[in-house]
Short mmCIF file of C-alpha atoms in Angstrom, two decimals:
data_model
loop_
_atom_site.label_atom_id
_atom_site.label_comp_id
_atom_site.label_asym_id
_atom_site.label_seq_id
_atom_site.Cartn_x
_atom_site.Cartn_y
_atom_site.Cartn_z
CA MET K 9 2.16 15.58 -20.19
CA ARG K 10 1.88 16.63 -16.59
CA LYS K 11 1.33 14.02 -13.93
CA ARG K 12 -0.24 14.61 -10.57
CA ILE K 13 -1.37 12.64 -7.60
CA SER K 14 -3.51 9.55 -8.02
CA LEU K 15 -4.57 7.56 -4.96
CA LEU K 16 -3.09 4.52 -6.66
CA ALA K 17 0.22 5.88 -7.83
CA ALA K 18 1.24 8.93 -5.83
CA ALA K 19 4.67 7.46 -5.21
CA GLY K 20 5.20 7.27 -8.98
CA LEU K 21 4.89 11.03 -9.41
CA VAL K 22 8.52 11.70 -10.21
CA ALA K 23 10.29 13.17 -13.16
CA VAL K 24 13.01 10.88 -14.41
CA GLY K 25 16.17 12.61 -15.56
CA LEU K 26 16.88 13.12 -19.22
CA ALA K 27 19.04 10.57 -20.98
CA ALA K 28 22.77 11.06 -20.65
CA THR K 29 25.56 9.25 -22.41
CA PRO K 30 28.29 7.90 -20.11
CA ALA K 31 31.77 9.22 -20.71
CA ASN K 32 32.91 5.64 -20.42
CA ALA K 33 30.60 2.80 -21.40
CA ALA K 34 31.71 0.90 -18.30
CA ASP K 35 30.85 3.76 -15.92
CA PRO K 36 27.73 3.27 -13.78
CA VAL K 37 24.77 5.54 -14.54
CA PHE K 38 22.70 6.93 -11.68
CA THR K 39 19.32 8.61 -12.07
CA LEU K 40 18.24 11.71 -10.19
CA THR K 41 14.49 12.04 -9.57
CA SER K 42 12.12 14.71 -8.27
CA PRO K 43 8.45 15.65 -8.66
CA GLU K 44 7.64 16.53 -12.26
CA GLU K 45 5.97 19.75 -11.16
CA ILE K 46 4.90 21.57 -8.01
CA GLY K 47 2.63 24.52 -7.34
CA LEU K 48 3.33 27.38 -4.95
CA HIS K 49 0.72 29.23 -2.92
CA PRO K 50 0.71 32.87 -4.06
CA HIS K 51 2.48 35.42 -1.88
CA PRO K 52 1.69 36.29 0.87
CA GLY K 53 -1.15 33.80 1.33
CA ASP K 54 -4.53 33.99 3.06
CA ALA K 55 -3.04 34.42 6.54
CA GLY K 56 -0.50 37.02 5.43
CA LYS K 57 2.29 34.46 5.66
CA ALA K 58 3.81 32.55 2.77
CA ARG K 59 2.98 28.82 2.79
CA PRO K 60 5.93 26.58 1.85
CA THR K 61 5.85 23.70 -0.58
CA THR K 62 8.44 20.97 -0.08
CA VAL K 63 10.25 19.26 -2.94
CA GLY K 64 12.64 16.33 -2.48
CA PHE K 65 15.46 15.20 -4.74
CA VAL K 66 16.57 11.56 -4.84
CA VAL K 67 19.46 9.67 -6.41
CA GLU K 68 18.63 6.15 -7.57
CA ASN K 69 21.26 3.40 -7.74
CA GLU K 70 20.06 0.28 -9.53
CA THR K 71 23.49 -1.28 -9.97
CA GLY K 72 22.98 -3.58 -6.98
CA LYS K 73 25.99 -2.31 -5.06
CA ASP K 74 27.34 0.81 -3.37
CA PHE K 75 29.43 3.18 -5.49
CA GLY K 76 32.26 4.30 -3.23
CA GLU K 77 33.31 7.58 -4.84
CA HIS K 78 32.64 11.08 -3.53
CA ALA K 79 29.54 12.56 -5.22
CA THR K 80 28.52 16.20 -5.61
CA TYR K 81 24.99 17.35 -6.43
CA THR K 82 24.08 20.84 -7.62
CA ILE K 83 20.68 22.54 -7.97
CA ASP K 84 20.62 25.68 -10.12
CA LEU K 85 18.49 28.34 -8.41
CA THR K 86 18.98 31.18 -10.92
CA PRO K 87 15.69 30.45 -12.79
CA LEU K 88 13.81 30.97 -9.50
CA LYS K 89 14.95 34.58 -9.03
CA GLY K 90 11.84 36.68 -8.43
CA VAL K 91 9.69 33.52 -8.60
CA ALA K 92 10.40 31.59 -5.41
CA ASP K 93 12.39 31.83 -2.20
CA VAL K 94 14.30 28.70 -1.16
CA LYS K 95 15.25 27.23 2.21
CA LEU K 96 16.83 23.90 3.12
CA THR K 97 14.34 21.61 4.83
CA PRO K 98 15.51 20.94 8.41
CA GLU K 99 16.67 17.37 9.08
CA ARG K 100 16.62 16.60 5.34
CA SER K 101 19.53 18.66 4.07
CA ASN K 102 22.65 17.23 5.71
CA ASP K 103 25.94 18.06 3.95
CA CYS K 104 24.22 20.71 1.83
CA THR K 105 24.92 24.45 1.47
CA LEU K 106 22.62 27.15 0.11
CA THR K 107 23.60 30.33 -1.72
CA ALA K 108 21.55 32.80 -3.74
CA THR K 109 22.26 30.92 -6.97
CA LYS K 110 22.61 27.25 -6.09
CA VAL K 111 22.33 24.41 -3.64
CA THR K 112 25.36 22.12 -3.32
CA CYS K 113 25.28 18.73 -1.58
CA THR K 114 27.98 16.14 -1.10
CA ASP K 115 28.07 12.50 -0.10
CA TRP K 116 30.95 10.08 0.09
CA ALA K 117 29.16 7.32 -1.84
CA VAL K 118 26.11 6.53 -3.93
CA TRP K 119 24.27 3.91 -1.91
CA THR K 120 22.59 0.79 -3.21
CA TYR K 121 18.98 1.43 -4.23
CA GLY K 122 19.46 5.15 -3.70
CA SER K 123 18.82 7.81 -1.07
CA GLU K 124 17.37 11.26 -0.71
CA VAL K 125 19.94 13.93 -1.54
CA VAL K 126 18.13 17.00 -0.24
CA SER K 127 14.73 18.51 0.40
CA LEU K 128 13.89 22.16 -0.23
CA ASP K 129 11.10 24.39 1.12
CA LEU K 130 9.87 26.80 -1.56
CA THR K 131 7.60 29.82 -1.12
CA ALA K 132 6.37 32.24 -3.75
CA ALA K 133 8.56 35.36 -3.84
CA LYS K 134 7.18 38.78 -3.05
CA GLY K 135 5.95 40.35 -6.27
CA SER K 136 5.71 37.02 -8.11
CA LYS K 137 2.73 36.67 -10.44
CA ASN K 138 0.25 33.83 -10.70
CA GLY K 139 1.02 31.54 -13.57
CA THR K 140 4.76 32.21 -13.57
CA VAL K 141 6.74 29.04 -14.33
CA ALA K 142 10.42 28.24 -13.70
CA ASP K 143 12.52 25.08 -13.86
CA LEU K 144 14.46 23.67 -10.91
CA THR K 145 17.22 21.33 -12.14
CA MET K 146 19.61 19.06 -10.22
CA THR K 147 22.79 17.61 -11.69
CA GLY K 148 25.31 15.19 -10.22
CA ALA K 149 28.99 14.41 -10.62
CA ALA K 150 31.40 11.75 -9.38
CA GLN K 151 34.65 10.33 -10.64
CA GLY K 152 33.89 7.32 -12.84
CA ALA K 153 30.11 7.75 -12.92
CA THR K 154 27.40 9.52 -14.90
CA PHE K 155 24.24 11.09 -13.48
CA LYS K 156 20.99 11.69 -15.35
CA PRO K 157 19.72 15.13 -14.27
CA THR K 158 16.18 15.85 -13.14
CA THR K 159 14.01 18.94 -13.54
CA THR K 160 10.95 20.01 -11.57
CA GLU K 161 8.64 22.65 -13.00
CA VAL K 162 7.76 25.25 -10.36
CA ARG K 163 4.56 27.21 -10.90
CA VAL K 164 3.12 30.08 -8.87
CA GLY K 165 -0.58 29.57 -8.25
CA GLY K 166 -2.88 26.89 -9.54
CA PRO K 167 -6.03 25.03 -8.58
CA ASP K 168 -6.42 23.49 -5.13
CA LEU K 169 -9.13 20.85 -4.85
CA VAL K 170 -10.26 20.42 -1.24
CA LEU K 171 -12.43 17.43 -0.30
CA GLU K 172 -14.81 17.65 2.62
CA LYS K 173 -14.48 14.68 4.99
CA ALA K 174 -17.68 12.66 5.07
CA LYS K 175 -19.26 11.80 8.42
CA LEU K 176 -19.43 8.04 8.10
CA LYS K 177 -20.54 5.42 10.58
CA SER K 178 -17.55 3.30 11.61
CA LYS K 179 -19.24 0.46 13.51
CA LEU K 180 -21.31 -1.68 11.16
CA VAL K 181 -22.87 -5.10 10.76
CA PRO K 182 -22.55 -7.30 7.66
CA GLY K 183 -24.92 -6.18 4.91
CA GLU K 184 -25.34 -2.67 6.34
CA THR K 185 -25.27 0.24 3.90
CA GLN K 186 -24.64 3.95 4.23
CA PRO K 187 -24.39 6.83 1.73
CA LEU K 188 -21.01 8.30 0.79
CA PRO K 189 -21.44 12.07 0.36
CA VAL K 190 -18.80 13.73 -1.81
CA VAL K 191 -18.44 17.51 -1.53
CA PHE K 192 -15.37 19.42 -2.73
CA ALA K 193 -14.23 22.93 -3.61
CA ASN K 194 -11.51 24.66 -5.58
CA ALA K 195 -9.60 26.76 -3.05
CA GLY K 196 -6.83 27.66 -5.50
CA THR K 197 -6.22 30.48 -7.95
CA GLU K 198 -6.93 28.67 -11.24
CA PRO K 199 -9.81 26.56 -12.54
CA VAL K 200 -9.74 22.81 -13.13
CA LYS K 201 -11.13 21.37 -16.35
CA GLY K 202 -12.51 17.94 -15.52
CA VAL K 203 -12.17 16.00 -12.28
CA ALA K 204 -11.89 12.35 -11.29
CA LEU K 205 -13.37 10.82 -8.16
CA GLU K 206 -11.32 7.81 -7.05
CA MET K 207 -12.54 5.38 -4.39
CA ILE K 208 -10.49 2.49 -3.04
CA THR K 209 -12.11 -0.13 -0.82
CA THR K 210 -10.85 -3.21 0.96
CA HIS K 211 -12.23 -6.69 0.35
CA GLY K 212 -15.12 -6.40 2.79
CA MET K 213 -16.40 -2.98 1.71
CA GLY K 214 -17.74 -1.96 -1.67
CA LEU K 215 -20.04 0.28 -3.68
CA VAL K 216 -23.59 -0.72 -4.56
CA GLU K 217 -24.19 1.47 -7.63
CA GLN K 218 -22.56 1.29 -11.04
CA TYR K 219 -22.44 4.14 -13.56
CA ASP K 220 -21.35 4.43 -17.19
CA ASN K 221 -18.81 7.14 -16.34
CA CYS K 222 -17.19 5.00 -13.64
CA ALA K 223 -14.54 2.33 -14.24
CA PHE K 224 -14.10 -0.63 -11.91
CA SER K 225 -10.85 -2.53 -11.42
CA GLN K 226 -10.78 -6.15 -12.54
CA ASP K 227 -8.53 -8.92 -11.29
CA ASP K 228 -9.17 -12.60 -11.81
CA SER K 229 -5.94 -13.72 -10.12
CA THR K 230 -6.21 -17.09 -8.41
CA GLY K 231 -4.47 -15.67 -5.33
CA GLN K 232 -7.21 -13.18 -4.46
CA PRO K 233 -7.79 -11.83 -1.86
CA TRP K 234 -4.58 -13.05 -0.33
CA ASN K 235 -2.36 -10.85 -2.44
CA VAL K 236 -4.25 -7.89 -0.94
CA GLY K 237 -4.88 -5.97 -4.11
CA TRP K 238 -6.78 -2.77 -4.65
CA GLY K 239 -10.47 -2.53 -5.34
CA VAL K 240 -10.67 0.70 -7.28
CA THR K 241 -13.53 2.73 -8.72
CA VAL K 242 -12.76 5.85 -10.79
CA CYS K 243 -15.57 8.17 -11.91
CA THR K 244 -14.74 11.01 -14.32
CA PHE K 245 -16.59 14.28 -14.90
CA ASP K 246 -16.16 16.94 -17.61
CA ASN K 247 -17.21 19.84 -15.41
CA GLU K 248 -14.96 22.86 -14.94
CA ILE K 249 -14.35 23.81 -11.32
CA LYS K 250 -13.61 27.51 -10.90
CA PRO K 251 -11.78 29.02 -7.92
CA GLY K 252 -14.13 29.44 -4.98
CA GLU K 253 -16.77 27.06 -6.29
CA VAL K 254 -18.21 24.19 -4.27
CA TRP K 255 -19.48 21.04 -5.98
CA GLU K 256 -21.12 17.79 -4.93
CA ILE K 257 -22.16 14.57 -6.60
CA ALA K 258 -25.63 14.46 -8.14
CA GLY K 259 -26.55 10.83 -7.61
CA ALA K 260 -26.29 8.00 -5.12
CA LEU K 261 -23.04 6.48 -3.90
CA THR K 262 -23.70 3.77 -1.32
CA LEU K 263 -21.15 1.82 0.69
CA LYS K 264 -22.07 -1.73 1.69
CA ALA K 265 -20.43 -4.08 4.19
CA ALA K 266 -20.12 -7.54 2.65
CA PRO K 267 -21.02 -10.73 4.57
CA HIS K 268 -17.30 -11.29 5.12
CA ALA K 269 -16.51 -7.70 6.19
CA PHE K 270 -14.53 -7.24 9.40
CA ILE K 271 -11.72 -4.65 9.65
CA ASP K 272 -12.06 -2.71 6.42
CA GLU K 273 -11.01 0.55 4.85
CA LEU K 274 -12.02 3.27 2.40
CA ILE K 275 -9.76 5.80 0.70
CA TYR K 276 -11.44 8.35 -1.54
CA GLY K 277 -10.38 11.56 -3.21
CA VAL K 278 -10.74 13.97 -6.09
CA HIS K 279 -8.09 15.10 -8.52
CA GLU K 280 -7.84 16.56 -11.98
CA ALA K 281 -9.08 14.15 -14.63
CA GLY K 282 -6.31 12.74 -16.77
CA SER K 283 -3.57 13.68 -14.30
CA GLN K 284 -3.15 10.23 -12.76
CA PRO K 285 -0.25 8.07 -14.00
CA LYS K 286 -1.15 5.07 -16.15
CA SER K 287 -2.05 1.91 -14.26
CA THR K 288 -1.34 -1.70 -15.18
CA GLN K 289 -4.67 -2.71 -13.67
CA LYS K 290 -7.53 -3.85 -15.86
CA PHE K 291 -10.72 -1.80 -15.60
CA SER K 292 -14.23 -2.49 -16.84
CA THR K 293 -16.92 0.07 -17.59
CA PRO K 294 -20.52 -1.09 -17.22
CA ARG K 295 -23.31 -0.12 -19.60
CA THR K 296 -26.13 0.75 -17.24
CA GLY K 297 -27.54 3.76 -19.05
CA LYS K 298 -26.93 5.83 -15.92
CA LYS K 299 -24.26 8.46 -15.31
CA LEU K 300 -23.09 9.91 -12.03
CA GLY K 301 -23.13 13.70 -12.19
CA LEU K 302 -21.95 16.81 -10.38
CA LYS K 303 -24.02 19.84 -9.55
CA THR K 304 -23.07 23.49 -9.04
CA ARG K 305 -22.73 26.68 -11.13
CA SER K 306 -21.59 26.45 -14.77
CA ALA K 307 -18.39 28.04 -16.08
CA LYS K 308 -16.05 28.26 -19.08
CA ALA K 309 -13.31 25.88 -20.19
CA THR K 310 -9.77 26.60 -19.00
CA PRO K 311 -6.28 25.06 -19.23
CA ARG K 312 -4.93 22.71 -16.62
CA GLY K 313 -2.78 23.69 -13.65
CA VAL K 314 -0.87 21.91 -10.89
CA ASP K 315 -2.74 21.37 -7.60
CA LEU K 316 -1.28 23.59 -4.87
CA ASP K 317 -1.95 21.11 -2.06
CA PRO K 318 -2.67 17.57 -3.34
CA TRP K 319 -2.89 16.15 0.17
CA ASN K 320 -6.20 17.80 1.06
CA ASN K 321 -7.78 16.08 -1.95
CA GLN K 322 -8.39 12.78 -0.19
CA HIS K 323 -9.58 11.19 3.04
CA GLU K 324 -9.39 7.74 4.60
CA PHE K 325 -11.78 5.93 6.88
CA GLY K 326 -11.73 2.66 8.81
CA PHE K 327 -14.70 0.41 9.52
CA SER K 328 -15.16 -2.11 12.32
CA VAL K 329 -17.80 -4.63 11.25
CA LYS K 330 -19.33 -6.89 13.89
CA ASN K 331 -18.22 -10.31 12.66
CA THR K 332 -16.25 -13.44 13.52
CA ALA K 333 -13.90 -15.84 11.78
CA ASP K 334 -13.80 -19.49 12.84
CA LEU K 335 -10.31 -20.93 12.40
CA VAL K 336 -10.46 -24.73 12.40
CA ALA K 337 -7.43 -26.99 12.88
CA GLU K 338 -7.59 -29.94 10.48
CA PRO K 339 -6.77 -33.43 11.80
CA LEU K 340 -4.25 -35.47 9.87
CA SER K 341 -3.16 -39.10 9.90
CA VAL K 342 -0.40 -40.65 7.78
CA LYS K 343 1.20 -44.12 7.65
CA GLY K 344 4.70 -45.35 6.94
CA LYS K 345 7.26 -48.02 7.69
CA ALA K 346 10.47 -47.59 9.64
CA GLY K 347 13.04 -45.80 7.47
CA GLU K 348 10.44 -44.36 5.11
CA THR K 349 9.94 -40.64 4.51
CA VAL K 350 6.34 -39.49 4.44
CA LYS K 351 4.80 -36.19 3.37
CA ALA K 352 2.34 -34.34 5.57
CA ALA K 353 0.52 -31.09 4.78
CA ILE K 354 -0.47 -29.85 8.22
CA GLY K 355 -2.73 -26.87 8.69
CA PHE K 356 -6.10 -25.27 9.27
CA ARG K 357 -8.93 -23.49 7.47
CA ASN K 358 -11.07 -20.43 7.99
CA ASP K 359 -14.77 -21.26 8.08
CA GLY K 360 -15.59 -17.56 8.20
CA PRO K 361 -17.81 -15.80 7.79
CA ALA K 362 -15.25 -12.98 8.02
CA TRP K 363 -11.96 -12.43 6.30
CA VAL K 364 -9.24 -11.05 8.58
CA ALA K 365 -6.58 -8.63 7.39
CA TYR K 366 -4.03 -6.66 9.39
CA LEU K 367 -3.45 -4.31 6.49
CA ARG K 368 -1.84 -1.55 8.53
CA SER K 369 0.58 -3.50 10.66
CA GLY K 370 1.44 -6.32 8.29
CA GLU K 371 1.40 -8.60 11.32
CA ASP K 372 0.65 -12.29 10.93
CA VAL K 373 -3.04 -12.95 11.52
CA ALA K 374 -2.47 -16.38 13.05
CA MET K 375 -0.05 -19.26 13.33
CA ALA K 376 -0.13 -23.04 13.36
CA ASP K 377 1.57 -24.60 16.40
CA ILE K 378 2.64 -28.05 15.19
CA VAL K 379 3.84 -30.81 17.55
CA ILE K 380 5.61 -33.68 15.76
CA PRO K 381 4.56 -37.24 16.78
CA ALA K 382 7.13 -39.39 18.57
CA GLY K 383 9.28 -41.67 16.42
CA ALA K 384 9.39 -39.25 13.46
CA LYS K 385 12.05 -36.71 12.48
CA VAL K 386 11.42 -33.70 10.28
CA THR K 387 13.67 -33.76 7.22
CA LYS K 388 12.03 -30.89 5.35
CA ALA K 389 10.02 -27.96 6.70
CA PRO K 390 8.67 -24.72 5.20
CA LYS K 391 11.25 -21.94 5.31
CA PHE K 392 8.96 -19.58 7.20
CA CYS K 393 8.23 -22.10 9.96
CA ARG K 394 10.33 -21.65 13.11
CA ALA K 395 11.73 -24.73 14.80
CA VAL K 396 11.42 -24.67 18.60
CA THR K 397 11.94 -26.99 21.55
CA ALA K 398 9.12 -29.12 22.94
CA SER K 399 8.29 -26.32 25.37
CA GLY K 400 8.39 -23.65 22.64
CA GLY K 401 11.88 -22.33 23.43
CA TYR K 402 14.74 -21.41 21.11
CA ARG K 403 16.79 -24.15 19.42
CA GLU K 404 19.51 -24.26 16.79
CA GLY K 405 18.74 -25.72 13.37
CA ARG K 406 15.50 -26.01 11.44
CA LEU K 407 15.27 -29.78 10.95
CA GLY K 408 14.58 -32.51 13.47
CA ALA K 409 12.73 -30.25 15.90
CA PRO K 410 9.90 -31.61 18.03
CA ARG K 411 7.73 -28.55 17.43
CA TYR K 412 7.22 -25.81 14.82
CA PHE K 413 5.56 -22.39 14.78
CA CYS K 414 4.23 -21.63 11.26
CA PRO K 415 2.76 -18.16 10.67
CA THR K 416 0.20 -17.06 8.13
CA SER K 417 0.51 -13.85 6.17
CA HIS K 418 -1.22 -10.65 7.28
CA VAL K 419 -4.41 -11.75 5.48
CA ILE K 420 -6.70 -14.75 5.86
CA GLY K 421 -9.50 -15.02 3.32
CA GLU K 422 -12.99 -15.95 4.45
CA LYS K 423 -12.74 -19.44 2.93
CA GLU K 424 -8.97 -19.85 2.87
CA LYS K 425 -7.04 -22.98 3.81
CA PHE K 426 -3.48 -23.00 5.10
CA SER K 427 -1.44 -26.18 4.70
CA PHE K 428 2.23 -26.34 5.67
CA PRO K 429 4.12 -29.08 3.77
CA PHE K 430 6.48 -31.19 5.89
CA GLU K 431 8.50 -34.32 5.17
CA LEU K 432 9.19 -36.70 8.04
CA LYS K 433 11.40 -39.76 8.32
CA ILE K 434 9.86 -42.51 10.42
CA GLU K 435 12.80 -43.59 12.58
CA LYS K 436 10.71 -45.85 14.78
CA VAL K 437 7.21 -47.21 14.28
CA ILE K 438 5.05 -46.30 17.25
CA ALA K 439 1.41 -47.24 16.98
CA GLU K 440 -0.92 -44.26 17.34
CA ALA K 441 2.02 -41.84 17.66
CA THR K 442 0.16 -38.59 18.21
CA GLY K 443 1.18 -34.97 17.82
CA SER K 444 -1.07 -31.99 17.23
CA VAL K 445 -1.77 -28.83 15.27
CA THR K 446 -3.19 -25.80 17.08
CA VAL K 447 -4.24 -22.57 15.40
CA GLY K 448 -4.27 -19.23 17.21
CA SER K 449 -2.39 -15.99 17.63
CA TRP K 450 1.33 -15.95 18.33
CA SER K 451 2.57 -16.12 21.91
CA PRO K 452 5.97 -17.16 23.32
CA ASP K 453 4.41 -20.39 24.55
CA GLY K 454 2.64 -21.25 21.30
CA ALA K 455 -0.70 -20.59 19.66
CA ALA K 456 -3.10 -18.69 21.91
CA PRO K 457 -6.89 -18.30 21.53
CA ILE K 458 -8.00 -15.38 19.33
CA SER K 459 -10.78 -13.08 20.52
CA TRP K 460 -12.63 -12.92 17.20
CA ASP K 461 -12.63 -16.74 16.80
CA PRO K 462 -15.98 -17.89 18.27
CA LYS K 463 -15.20 -21.63 18.62
CA HIS K 464 -12.00 -22.45 20.48
CA ALA K 465 -12.94 -26.13 20.79
CA ASN K 466 -11.88 -26.70 17.17
CA ASP K 467 -8.61 -24.78 17.45
CA LYS K 468 -6.67 -28.01 18.08
CA ALA K 469 -6.59 -31.27 16.12
CA ALA K 470 -4.56 -34.49 16.23
CA PHE K 471 -1.63 -35.25 13.94
CA VAL K 472 -1.21 -39.04 14.00
CA ILE K 473 1.36 -41.36 12.42
CA ASN K 474 0.36 -45.00 11.96
CA GLY K 475 -3.03 -44.61 13.53
CA LYS K 476 -5.96 -46.95 12.95
CA GLN K 477 -7.66 -44.52 10.60
CA VAL K 478 -5.97 -42.41 7.95
CA THR K 479 -7.07 -38.85 7.22
CA PRO K 480 -5.95 -37.91 3.69
CA THR K 481 -3.38 -35.15 3.63
CA PRO K 482 -4.67 -31.97 1.93
CA THR K 483 -2.91 -30.31 -0.99
CA PRO K 484 -0.18 -28.03 0.39
CA THR K 485 -0.75 -24.30 0.09
CA THR K 486 1.65 -21.48 0.74
CA PRO K 487 0.69 -18.36 2.71
CA GLY K 488 1.14 -15.06 0.91
CA PRO K 489 4.22 -12.82 1.16
CA LYS K 490 4.94 -11.31 4.55
CA PRO K 491 5.10 -7.52 4.82
CA THR K 492 7.45 -5.62 7.10
CA SER K 493 5.51 -2.61 8.40
CA SER K 494 5.24 -1.98 12.13
CA THR K 495 2.11 0.13 12.60
CA SER K 496 -0.66 -1.41 14.75
CA PRO K 497 -3.93 -2.24 12.99
CA THR K 498 -6.99 -0.16 13.74
CA ALA K 499 -10.57 0.13 12.64
CA THR K 500 -10.99 3.82 13.27
CA PRO K 501 -10.50 6.86 10.97
CA SER K 502 -6.85 6.87 10.05
CA THR K 503 -3.93 8.19 8.05
CA SER K 504 -2.83 5.19 6.01
CA ALA K 505 -4.24 2.05 4.64
CA THR K 506 -3.57 -0.75 2.27
CA PRO K 507 -6.71 -1.49 0.33
CA SER K 508 -8.11 -4.50 -1.46
CA PRO K 509 -11.50 -4.86 -3.12
CA GLY K 510 -15.16 -4.45 -2.45
CA ALA K 511 -18.61 -5.76 -1.65
CA SER K 512 -21.29 -7.68 -3.50
CA THR K 513 -23.64 -6.14 -6.03
CA GLY K 514 -26.22 -8.89 -5.65
CA ASN K 515 -25.33 -10.81 -8.79
CA GLY K 516 -22.46 -12.85 -7.36
CA LYS K 517 -19.87 -10.36 -8.62
CA THR K 518 -18.34 -7.41 -6.85
CA PRO K 519 -18.22 -4.02 -8.60
CA ASN K 520 -14.45 -4.41 -8.67
CA GLY K 521 -14.51 -7.73 -10.45
CA GLY K 522 -14.14 -10.18 -7.57
CA LEU K 523 -16.44 -13.04 -6.68
CA ALA K 524 -18.48 -11.89 -3.71
CA GLU K 525 -18.92 -15.28 -2.05
CA THR K 526 -15.62 -16.99 -2.88
CA GLY K 527 -13.15 -14.43 -1.62
CA VAL K 528 -11.81 -13.51 -5.06
CA THR K 529 -10.91 -9.84 -5.06
CA ALA K 530 -9.47 -7.21 -7.34
CA GLY K 531 -6.09 -5.59 -7.74
CA PRO K 532 -2.55 -6.90 -8.25
CA ILE K 533 -0.59 -4.65 -5.91
CA LEU K 534 0.67 -5.70 -2.46
CA LEU K 535 1.18 -2.60 -0.38
CA ALA K 536 0.67 -3.70 3.16
CA GLY K 537 2.13 -1.12 5.50
CA ALA K 538 3.03 1.25 2.65
CA VAL K 539 2.70 4.95 3.55
CA LEU K 540 2.41 7.85 1.14
CA VAL K 541 4.66 10.67 2.27
CA ALA K 542 3.73 14.33 1.89
CA ALA K 543 5.07 17.64 3.10
CA GLY K 544 3.71 21.07 2.23
CA GLY K 545 1.77 19.81 -0.77
CA ALA K 546 4.57 18.03 -2.65
CA VAL K 547 5.17 14.33 -3.10
CA PHE K 548 8.59 12.87 -2.47
CA LEU K 549 10.14 9.44 -2.27
CA ALA K 550 10.83 8.53 1.34
CA PHE K 551 14.47 7.60 1.08
CA ARG K 552 16.53 8.31 4.18
CA ARG K 553 19.78 10.05 3.39
CA ARG K 554 22.47 7.71 4.62
CA THR K 555 25.46 8.80 6.65
CA THR K 556 26.83 5.31 7.07
CA GLY K 557 27.19 2.32 4.84
CA ARG K 558 23.96 0.83 6.21
CA ALA K 559 20.42 1.49 4.99
#
């Protein structure tokens, strides 16, 4: 079965090589991967010039270590004669040679986790006919190793769904709604039988309506929304879309900013129904008695074809919702005798109303600046907390520091609490020994006030050992995993996003299965900072071909 781009799983659109039996059972086995199929724009194209489609080939190494033998990779081009012309993609074809019948690439090792071997630019050959299909196969060889080959089906012509970008309002207030118009056309050479409309929203943005032909992602994970999952709605239609036809939805689709909305995102697109890879997410389908429809001219049923340019099928949009999030440092008091070790969960909470997520950058939203009271020595600290000097400078060692900087993850839920578990040995009893916890954004000197936090007076609280009154220590919590992307966050129309689920439907539940007022959201996948990579209408895995032993 053919697989094509889904908004959720575009990076999974690869054809895994056929099984191969190692010559020696002890030899490592490496897998070559490439797109399962690609479509070529017919020659010579609308502008009189052939439009290239790029296809990348990758070698995967899941052995956990580099394989230090010279490897040779070969792509057989003979099936493409009269079907497609081939060029090496600049900057992505090092150590590769091209002849009329094959591409040959070499590398002096197979690197851990894998790397891209080569990328090719394909254009339909002069005289090629629509519907012509040929296979493009890569094989590999190395002393003491076995490679599973990969094959990409190359097809001339096909459908090309093009989605019109909606003119949406980016600056909103909580509770505000706006319609989501969906208009698309088939700009390709073949019809499409059945389409799917896929909409992904972040935690503060959702859809008001529900329809029987739409499925909504469900996730009851206790970690929501702090695992930053997807909130996904997929609506399917049986209509056939002929080349040149323009269609639009026949029904209401309304976006709504939730009470906790702040910096939020929407990704939406159309693709051929049934072409998306299977998802591990749970989906629910309501029984409302209503169906979302499409309207345009009628046509006949036709077979499926590969989309010529999958990357004009979708659009992304960022929203900036006028809102605030009040981060409140929580006071703490513990008691102990000299020589005793006491536990202290030091932290803060978000009183909302907004959630805050730096989904693009993966940067920490905030940090707790913790000053240890005199007479106590830290014997255990969270691994992600950085020990510093009393003035906030660098120091060696993690334990026994007078001060700690403890970051959050890139997401803070609208009712989330952060508690950082410490253990301290009381070396000397000092009555009313007082430290502090301050919440704010990171700065070299410690936590700094945040612009979207409306009450800076509660950013700092006392941390007291052997005070007159004892504040019970809260249950420790652990911030979510920290991403590694480097793009700056933005709330304007954009090119990448990492979604999580949507807004309230008025019954306490979100359409995507989360609890609207408790911060529970839908979707199990953490993709902060992840970017889908496209070139010329083909999907490839973004491995950098290595020329040294380093990634």
